[in-house]
Amino acid sequence: MEKLKKRWEIQNNWQFIVLLSGIIGLGYSAYKLAFLLFEKQSMIIVLSASVIFFFVLLKLILKIFDRLQKKWKVKYRWELITIFFVFAITGSSSVFIGKPIIKFAGITQDNLPPTLYWFLYILIGFVFYQLLLVAIGWIFGQYQFFWDFEKKMLSRMGLKRLFSK
């Protein structure tokens, strides 16, 4: 247990929840991938493939964690899992919130050309993504990381004047 705490730089027991939820999410993803590829096979094959995918994905993710910890200058490794959760939740939430707003505005595929409809759909989803990224990051205790991330991303898009003093 001490080796695990040291590897993930865990100081408090509640931080194990983040690590455990990341492992559960990885296991679920490995199972869904195996089921997608081997759905017509027996459950033994699906479960065996799930275990193999789990360890392959774990190896890949640990390599990615090492690189991103340096690039993003994250203090603790367990925080990377939290950051990935925020990105996942925000992506899903922006679509979930954007869809009813598009319908409320009367934007449908029936009254607009498909190109314009999808452009507006993506634009509205993008706007809500930006807002939700900082808000959900705050809920998960990563406000400063996501605020800096947001400023950097919008600056690269030519919107730096929004943050200039």
Tab-separated table of C-alpha atoms in Angstrom:
chain	number	residue	atom	x	y	z
A	1	MET	CA	0.000	0.000	0.000
A	2	GLU	CA	2.851	2.382	0.794
A	3	LYS	CA	4.375	1.707	-2.619
A	4	LEU	CA	1.065	2.643	-4.263
A	5	LYS	CA	0.778	5.798	-2.146
A	6	LYS	CA	4.308	6.808	-3.081
A	7	ARG	CA	3.864	6.104	-6.814
A	8	TRP	CA	0.674	8.188	-7.037
A	9	GLU	CA	1.865	10.804	-4.517
A	10	ILE	CA	-1.154	10.270	-2.270
A	11	GLN	CA	-1.103	12.129	1.050
A	12	ASN	CA	-4.707	11.623	2.244
A	13	ASN	CA	-6.860	8.507	2.186
A	14	TRP	CA	-9.685	10.237	0.268
A	15	GLN	CA	-7.339	10.537	-2.713
A	16	PHE	CA	-7.560	6.755	-3.115
A	17	ILE	CA	-11.130	7.317	-4.333
A	18	VAL	CA	-9.771	9.143	-7.376
A	19	LEU	CA	-7.318	6.333	-8.086
A	20	LEU	CA	-9.941	3.626	-7.556
A	21	SER	CA	-12.472	5.360	-9.807
A	22	GLY	CA	-9.805	5.671	-12.504
A	23	ILE	CA	-9.078	1.937	-12.299
A	24	ILE	CA	-12.806	1.128	-12.444
A	25	GLY	CA	-13.215	3.411	-15.465
A	26	LEU	CA	-10.254	1.772	-17.186
A	27	GLY	CA	-11.669	-1.687	-16.469
A	28	TYR	CA	-15.060	-0.687	-17.834
A	29	SER	CA	-13.467	0.767	-20.976
A	30	ALA	CA	-11.424	-2.399	-21.501
A	31	TYR	CA	-14.551	-4.543	-21.138
A	32	LYS	CA	-16.578	-2.372	-23.558
A	33	LEU	CA	-13.756	-2.511	-26.118
A	34	ALA	CA	-13.465	-6.285	-25.800
A	35	PHE	CA	-17.230	-6.713	-26.011
A	36	LEU	CA	-17.343	-4.515	-29.119
A	37	LEU	CA	-14.657	-6.569	-30.840
A	38	PHE	CA	-15.727	-10.026	-29.632
A	39	GLU	CA	-19.466	-9.696	-29.011
A	40	LYS	CA	-20.268	-12.894	-30.940
A	41	GLN	CA	-17.702	-14.896	-28.989
A	42	SER	CA	-18.133	-16.628	-25.655
A	43	MET	CA	-17.983	-14.633	-22.430
A	44	ILE	CA	-14.642	-16.290	-21.538
A	45	ILE	CA	-13.045	-14.797	-24.640
A	46	VAL	CA	-14.584	-11.383	-23.957
A	47	LEU	CA	-13.334	-11.405	-20.346
A	48	SER	CA	-9.870	-12.638	-21.387
A	49	ALA	CA	-9.631	-9.899	-23.993
A	50	SER	CA	-10.835	-7.404	-21.358
A	51	VAL	CA	-7.950	-8.337	-19.059
A	52	ILE	CA	-5.448	-8.019	-21.906
A	53	PHE	CA	-6.890	-4.659	-22.996
A	54	PHE	CA	-6.876	-3.471	-19.381
A	55	PHE	CA	-3.148	-4.052	-18.978
A	56	VAL	CA	-2.279	-2.668	-22.422
A	57	LEU	CA	-4.333	0.466	-21.763
A	58	LEU	CA	-2.848	0.768	-18.266
A	59	LYS	CA	0.689	0.705	-19.689
A	60	LEU	CA	-0.244	3.292	-22.306
A	61	ILE	CA	-1.963	5.564	-19.800
A	62	LEU	CA	0.951	5.432	-17.363
A	63	LYS	CA	3.306	6.557	-20.158
A	64	ILE	CA	0.896	9.352	-21.058
A	65	PHE	CA	0.666	10.361	-17.382
A	66	ASP	CA	4.428	10.763	-17.129
A	67	ARG	CA	4.514	13.056	-20.164
A	68	LEU	CA	1.457	15.095	-19.214
A	69	GLN	CA	2.592	15.574	-15.630
A	70	LYS	CA	5.704	17.296	-16.945
A	71	LYS	CA	3.911	19.216	-19.712
A	72	TRP	CA	1.018	20.453	-17.597
A	73	LYS	CA	3.190	20.945	-14.501
A	74	VAL	CA	0.731	19.049	-12.312
A	75	LYS	CA	1.915	18.695	-8.732
A	76	TYR	CA	0.542	15.204	-7.976
A	77	ARG	CA	-0.048	12.239	-10.288
A	78	TRP	CA	-3.494	11.482	-8.866
A	79	GLU	CA	-4.590	14.939	-10.030
A	80	LEU	CA	-4.189	13.793	-13.634
A	81	ILE	CA	-7.049	11.338	-13.157
A	82	THR	CA	-9.201	14.165	-11.830
A	83	ILE	CA	-8.271	16.318	-14.827
A	84	PHE	CA	-9.246	13.524	-17.226
A	85	PHE	CA	-12.574	13.122	-15.409
A	86	VAL	CA	-13.241	16.831	-15.834
A	87	PHE	CA	-12.492	16.651	-19.571
A	88	ALA	CA	-14.793	13.639	-19.979
A	89	ILE	CA	-17.660	15.086	-17.966
A	90	THR	CA	-17.368	18.450	-19.691
A	91	GLY	CA	-17.431	16.959	-23.183
A	92	SER	CA	-20.569	14.972	-22.473
A	93	SER	CA	-22.244	17.819	-20.592
A	94	SER	CA	-21.676	20.397	-23.317
A	95	VAL	CA	-23.546	18.238	-25.821
A	96	PHE	CA	-26.246	17.450	-23.262
A	97	ILE	CA	-26.817	21.148	-22.547
A	98	GLY	CA	-26.310	22.400	-26.102
A	99	LYS	CA	-28.900	20.125	-27.707
A	100	PRO	CA	-31.985	21.576	-25.933
A	101	ILE	CA	-30.730	25.121	-26.485
A	102	ILE	CA	-30.485	24.479	-30.213
A	103	LYS	CA	-34.020	23.120	-30.229
A	104	PHE	CA	-35.245	26.091	-28.155
A	105	ALA	CA	-33.669	28.488	-30.664
A	106	GLY	CA	-35.554	26.709	-33.443
A	107	ILE	CA	-32.438	25.374	-35.114
A	108	THR	CA	-33.287	22.026	-36.721
A	109	GLN	CA	-32.030	19.994	-39.631
A	110	ASP	CA	-35.379	20.536	-41.314
A	111	ASN	CA	-35.160	24.334	-41.544
A	112	LEU	CA	-31.420	24.758	-42.211
A	113	PRO	CA	-28.938	23.274	-44.658
A	114	PRO	CA	-26.989	20.414	-43.008
A	115	THR	CA	-23.674	22.287	-43.148
A	116	LEU	CA	-25.081	25.328	-41.361
A	117	TYR	CA	-26.937	23.197	-38.817
A	118	TRP	CA	-23.817	21.253	-37.839
A	119	PHE	CA	-21.708	24.409	-37.770
A	120	LEU	CA	-24.140	26.019	-35.318
A	121	TYR	CA	-24.436	22.792	-33.310
A	122	ILE	CA	-20.655	22.556	-32.918
A	123	LEU	CA	-20.331	26.291	-32.194
A	124	ILE	CA	-22.946	26.218	-29.431
A	125	GLY	CA	-21.421	23.030	-27.990
A	126	PHE	CA	-17.994	24.681	-28.059
A	127	VAL	CA	-19.211	27.748	-26.186
A	128	PHE	CA	-20.800	25.629	-23.476
A	129	TYR	CA	-17.680	23.441	-23.350
A	130	GLN	CA	-15.562	26.481	-22.502
A	131	LEU	CA	-17.902	27.581	-19.732
A	132	LEU	CA	-18.387	24.100	-18.288
A	133	LEU	CA	-14.678	23.278	-18.360
A	134	VAL	CA	-13.870	25.932	-15.778
A	135	ALA	CA	-17.035	25.303	-13.727
A	136	ILE	CA	-16.607	21.531	-13.523
A	137	GLY	CA	-12.875	21.985	-12.962
A	138	TRP	CA	-13.753	24.159	-9.960
A	139	ILE	CA	-16.117	21.478	-8.601
A	140	PHE	CA	-13.299	18.917	-8.809
A	141	GLY	CA	-10.787	21.270	-7.172
A	142	GLN	CA	-8.822	22.014	-10.336
A	143	TYR	CA	-10.005	25.567	-11.030
A	144	GLN	CA	-6.566	27.127	-11.513
A	145	PHE	CA	-5.414	24.422	-13.907
A	146	PHE	CA	-8.510	24.766	-16.096
A	147	TRP	CA	-8.575	28.559	-15.950
A	148	ASP	CA	-4.960	28.641	-17.189
A	149	PHE	CA	-5.788	25.963	-19.769
A	150	GLU	CA	-8.772	28.000	-20.959
A	151	LYS	CA	-6.767	31.225	-21.290
A	152	LYS	CA	-4.034	29.435	-23.235
A	153	MET	CA	-6.508	27.747	-25.595
A	154	LEU	CA	-8.499	30.906	-26.311
A	155	SER	CA	-5.289	32.891	-26.800
A	156	ARG	CA	-4.212	30.430	-29.474
A	157	MET	CA	-7.555	30.965	-31.183
A	158	GLY	CA	-6.903	34.701	-31.422
A	159	LEU	CA	-9.086	35.686	-28.478
A	160	LYS	CA	-6.232	36.817	-26.238
A	161	ARG	CA	-7.774	40.276	-25.835
A	162	LEU	CA	-10.518	38.749	-23.677
A	163	PHE	CA	-7.927	38.138	-20.946
A	164	SER	CA	-5.681	41.173	-21.386
A	165	LYS	CA	-5.743	43.773	-18.623
